[in-house]
Amino acid sequence: MKRRNKQNPSVEMRPFYVKDIVWLKEMVKQVFPDRTTSEWRSIMSRKRKKGVQLYFLSRGGRGLGGVNVTAPFNSPT
């Protein structure tokens, strides 16, 4: 009898968009102080203007967390 390898879905990095603010707010509410959606939006806008690229990690459509990638001179690499 052949054994099947049960493979888990791979982890994906997808870019952070402004529409993800509500999801971000819910994800970090246990760690960070309670902020309004507009406060989170301004924080993320400042980070993007500094050249930080923001990504969400997800597996199978379920969010796992976020990651900041510092990119000098707004470079995509």
GROMACS .gro file of N, CA and C in nm:
model
  231
    1MET      N    1   0.084  -0.117   0.000
    1MET     CA    2   0.000   0.000   0.000
    1MET      C    3   0.089   0.125   0.000
    2LYS      N    4   0.057   0.218  -0.088
    2LYS     CA    5   0.136   0.341  -0.098
    2LYS      C    6   0.096   0.439   0.011
    3ARG      N    7   0.196   0.504   0.067
    3ARG     CA    8   0.169   0.608   0.165
    3ARG      C    9   0.162   0.742   0.094
    4ARG      N   10   0.063   0.816   0.127
    4ARG     CA   11   0.052   0.950   0.070
    4ARG      C   12   0.123   1.048   0.161
    5ASN      N   13   0.193   1.138   0.099
    5ASN     CA   14   0.255   1.245   0.176
    5ASN      C   15   0.154   1.356   0.193
    6LYS      N   16   0.123   1.384   0.315
    6LYS     CA   17   0.031   1.494   0.342
    6LYS      C   18   0.112   1.623   0.341
    7GLN      N   19   0.086   1.705   0.242
    7GLN     CA   20   0.160   1.829   0.231
    7GLN      C   21   0.075   1.945   0.279
    8ASN      N   22   0.135   2.026   0.363
    8ASN     CA   23   0.069   2.147   0.408
    8ASN      C   24   0.083   2.254   0.302
    9PRO      N   25  -0.012   2.345   0.294
    9PRO     CA   26   0.004   2.456   0.199
    9PRO      C   27   0.129   2.537   0.234
   10SER      N   28   0.191   2.591   0.133
   10SER     CA   29   0.314   2.667   0.156
   10SER      C   30   0.282   2.805   0.213
   11VAL      N   31   0.380   2.863   0.277
   11VAL     CA   32   0.367   2.998   0.331
   11VAL      C   33   0.389   3.098   0.219
   12GLU      N   34   0.300   3.194   0.209
   12GLU     CA   35   0.309   3.294   0.103
   12GLU      C   36   0.332   3.431   0.163
   13MET      N   37   0.410   3.512   0.094
   13MET     CA   38   0.427   3.652   0.132
   13MET      C   39   0.346   3.735   0.033
   14ARG      N   40   0.253   3.813   0.087
   14ARG     CA   41   0.179   3.900  -0.004
   14ARG      C   42   0.193   4.044   0.044
   15PRO      N   43   0.199   4.138  -0.048
   15PRO     CA   44   0.221   4.278  -0.011
   15PRO      C   45   0.108   4.332   0.076
   16PHE      N   46   0.144   4.425   0.161
   16PHE     CA   47   0.048   4.491   0.249
   16PHE      C   48  -0.023   4.600   0.170
   17TYR      N   49  -0.153   4.602   0.180
   17TYR     CA   50  -0.235   4.706   0.117
   17TYR      C   51  -0.314   4.778   0.225
   18VAL      N   52  -0.359   4.899   0.194
   18VAL     CA   53  -0.435   4.977   0.291
   18VAL      C   54  -0.563   4.904   0.332
   19LYS      N   55  -0.620   4.826   0.243
   19LYS     CA   56  -0.742   4.751   0.276
   19LYS      C   57  -0.718   4.648   0.387
   20ASP      N   58  -0.592   4.617   0.415
   20ASP     CA   59  -0.558   4.519   0.519
   20ASP      C   60  -0.548   4.579   0.658
   21ILE      N   61  -0.575   4.709   0.672
   21ILE     CA   62  -0.561   4.775   0.802
   21ILE      C   63  -0.651   4.711   0.907
   22VAL      N   64  -0.773   4.679   0.872
   22VAL     CA   65  -0.867   4.621   0.969
   22VAL      C   66  -0.815   4.486   1.017
   23TRP      N   67  -0.763   4.404   0.925
   23TRP     CA   68  -0.709   4.274   0.963
   23TRP      C   69  -0.587   4.292   1.053
   24LEU      N   70  -0.500   4.388   1.019
   24LEU     CA   71  -0.381   4.416   1.100
   24LEU      C   72  -0.421   4.460   1.240
   25LYS      N   73  -0.519   4.546   1.248
   25LYS     CA   74  -0.566   4.597   1.377
   25LYS      C   75  -0.613   4.483   1.466
   26GLU      N   76  -0.686   4.388   1.411
   26GLU     CA   77  -0.734   4.274   1.488
   26GLU      C   78  -0.621   4.180   1.529
   27MET      N   79  -0.523   4.164   1.440
   27MET     CA   80  -0.414   4.071   1.465
   27MET      C   81  -0.323   4.118   1.580
   28VAL      N   82  -0.300   4.249   1.591
   28VAL     CA   83  -0.203   4.299   1.687
   28VAL      C   84  -0.265   4.362   1.811
   29LYS      N   85  -0.395   4.350   1.827
   29LYS     CA   86  -0.460   4.419   1.939
   29LYS      C   87  -0.417   4.366   2.075
   30GLN      N   88  -0.365   4.245   2.084
   30GLN     CA   89  -0.318   4.191   2.212
   30GLN      C   90  -0.181   4.246   2.249
   31VAL      N   91  -0.105   4.292   2.150
   31VAL     CA   92   0.032   4.335   2.173
   31VAL      C   93   0.044   4.487   2.178
   32PHE      N   94  -0.024   4.556   2.086
   32PHE     CA   95  -0.013   4.700   2.076
   32PHE      C   96  -0.135   4.767   2.138
   33PRO      N   97  -0.119   4.894   2.180
   33PRO     CA   98  -0.234   4.965   2.237
   33PRO      C   99  -0.345   4.983   2.133
   34ASP      N  100  -0.466   5.001   2.183
   34ASP     CA  101  -0.581   5.018   2.095
   34ASP      C  102  -0.569   5.149   2.018
   35ARG      N  103  -0.573   5.139   1.886
   35ARG     CA  104  -0.564   5.256   1.799
   35ARG      C  105  -0.679   5.252   1.700
   36THR      N  106  -0.714   5.369   1.650
   36THR     CA  107  -0.819   5.375   1.549
   36THR      C  108  -0.761   5.333   1.414
   37THR      N  109  -0.851   5.309   1.320
   37THR     CA  110  -0.808   5.268   1.186
   37THR      C  111  -0.727   5.379   1.119
   38SER      N  112  -0.766   5.504   1.140
   38SER     CA  113  -0.691   5.615   1.078
   38SER      C  114  -0.552   5.628   1.138
   39GLU      N  115  -0.536   5.600   1.268
   39GLU     CA  116  -0.402   5.603   1.329
   39GLU      C  117  -0.313   5.495   1.269
   40TRP      N  118  -0.367   5.374   1.252
   40TRP     CA  119  -0.289   5.266   1.191
   40TRP      C  120  -0.253   5.302   1.047
   41ARG      N  121  -0.347   5.362   0.976
   41ARG     CA  122  -0.322   5.400   0.837
   41ARG      C  123  -0.207   5.500   0.828
   42SER      N  124  -0.203   5.598   0.918
   42SER     CA  125  -0.095   5.697   0.915
   42SER      C  126   0.039   5.635   0.953
   43ILE      N  127   0.039   5.541   1.048
   43ILE     CA  128   0.163   5.472   1.087
   43ILE      C  129   0.219   5.395   0.968
   44MET      N  130   0.133   5.321   0.900
   44MET     CA  131   0.179   5.242   0.786
   44MET      C  132   0.223   5.331   0.670
   45SER      N  133   0.156   5.443   0.651
   45SER     CA  134   0.197   5.536   0.544
   45SER      C  135   0.336   5.591   0.570
   46ARG      N  136   0.364   5.626   0.696
   46ARG     CA  137   0.498   5.677   0.731
   46ARG      C  138   0.605   5.571   0.706
   47LYS      N  139   0.575   5.447   0.741
   47LYS     CA  140   0.673   5.339   0.718
   47LYS      C  141   0.701   5.321   0.570
   48ARG      N  142   0.596   5.325   0.489
   48ARG     CA  143   0.615   5.307   0.344
   48ARG      C  144   0.694   5.422   0.284
   49LYS      N  145   0.672   5.544   0.335
   49LYS     CA  146   0.746   5.660   0.284
   49LYS      C  147   0.894   5.651   0.320
   50LYS      N  148   0.926   5.584   0.431
   50LYS     CA  149   1.066   5.565   0.471
   50LYS      C  150   1.136   5.460   0.386
   51GLY      N  151   1.060   5.383   0.311
   51GLY     CA  152   1.119   5.279   0.227
   51GLY      C  153   1.105   5.139   0.283
   52VAL      N  154   1.023   5.124   0.386
   52VAL     CA  155   1.000   4.991   0.443
   52VAL      C  156   0.891   4.923   0.362
   53GLN      N  157   0.919   4.803   0.316
   53GLN     CA  158   0.818   4.727   0.243
   53GLN      C  159   0.749   4.634   0.341
   54LEU      N  160   0.618   4.636   0.339
   54LEU     CA  161   0.539   4.561   0.435
   54LEU      C  162   0.471   4.443   0.366
   55TYR      N  163   0.479   4.327   0.430
   55TYR     CA  164   0.420   4.205   0.375
   55TYR      C  165   0.342   4.132   0.483
   56PHE      N  166   0.243   4.056   0.441
   56PHE     CA  167   0.172   3.964   0.528
   56PHE      C  168   0.215   3.823   0.494
   57LEU      N  169   0.228   3.740   0.595
   57LEU     CA  170   0.255   3.598   0.574
   57LEU      C  171   0.123   3.524   0.589
   58SER      N  172   0.093   3.438   0.493
   58SER     CA  173  -0.031   3.361   0.502
   58SER      C  174  -0.008   3.219   0.454
   59ARG      N  175  -0.091   3.131   0.503
   59ARG     CA  176  -0.084   2.990   0.463
   59ARG      C  177  -0.227   2.943   0.439
   60GLY      N  178  -0.253   2.903   0.318
   60GLY     CA  179  -0.386   2.855   0.285
   60GLY      C  180  -0.494   2.960   0.302
   61GLY      N  181  -0.462   3.086   0.276
   61GLY     CA  182  -0.560   3.193   0.288
   61GLY      C  183  -0.580   3.245   0.429
   62ARG      N  184  -0.509   3.186   0.526
   62ARG     CA  185  -0.520   3.229   0.665
   62ARG      C  186  -0.397   3.309   0.703
   63GLY      N  187  -0.416   3.425   0.761
   63GLY     CA  188  -0.304   3.509   0.798
   63GLY      C  189  -0.223   3.453   0.912
   64LEU      N  190  -0.091   3.460   0.900
   64LEU     CA  191  -0.002   3.413   1.006
   64LEU      C  192   0.064   3.528   1.079
   65GLY      N  193   0.089   3.637   1.009
   65GLY     CA  194   0.157   3.750   1.069
   65GLY      C  195   0.205   3.846   0.964
   66GLY      N  196   0.291   3.936   1.005
   66GLY     CA  197   0.343   4.035   0.912
   66GLY      C  198   0.493   4.047   0.925
   67VAL      N  199   0.553   4.107   0.826
   67VAL     CA  200   0.697   4.126   0.828
   67VAL      C  201   0.731   4.258   0.761
   68ASN      N  202   0.829   4.328   0.815
   68ASN     CA  203   0.880   4.451   0.756
   68ASN      C  204   1.010   4.419   0.686
   69VAL      N  205   1.024   4.467   0.566
   69VAL     CA  206   1.148   4.448   0.493
   69VAL      C  207   1.202   4.586   0.459
   70THR      N  208   1.317   4.620   0.514
   70THR     CA  209   1.375   4.751   0.486
   70THR      C  210   1.436   4.748   0.348
   71ALA      N  211   1.395   4.843   0.266
   71ALA     CA  212   1.444   4.851   0.129
   71ALA      C  213   1.505   4.989   0.107
   72PRO      N  214   1.637   4.998   0.094
   72PRO     CA  215   1.698   5.128   0.073
   72PRO      C  216   1.657   5.188  -0.061
   73PHE      N  217   1.628   5.315  -0.061
   73PHE     CA  218   1.591   5.389  -0.181
   73PHE      C  219   1.468   5.331  -0.250
   74ASN      N  220   1.380   5.271  -0.171
   74ASN     CA  221   1.255   5.214  -0.222
   74ASN      C  222   1.281   5.107  -0.328
   75SER      N  223   1.386   5.031  -0.310
   75SER     CA  224   1.424   4.926  -0.404
   75SER      C  225   1.337   4.803  -0.383
   76PRO      N  226   1.295   4.736  -0.489
   76PRO     CA  227   1.213   4.616  -0.472
   76PRO      C  228   1.293   4.493  -0.429
   77THR      N  229   1.425   4.501  -0.421
   77THR     CA  230   1.504   4.384  -0.384
   77THR      C  231   1.541   4.384  -0.238
   0.00000   0.00000   0.00000
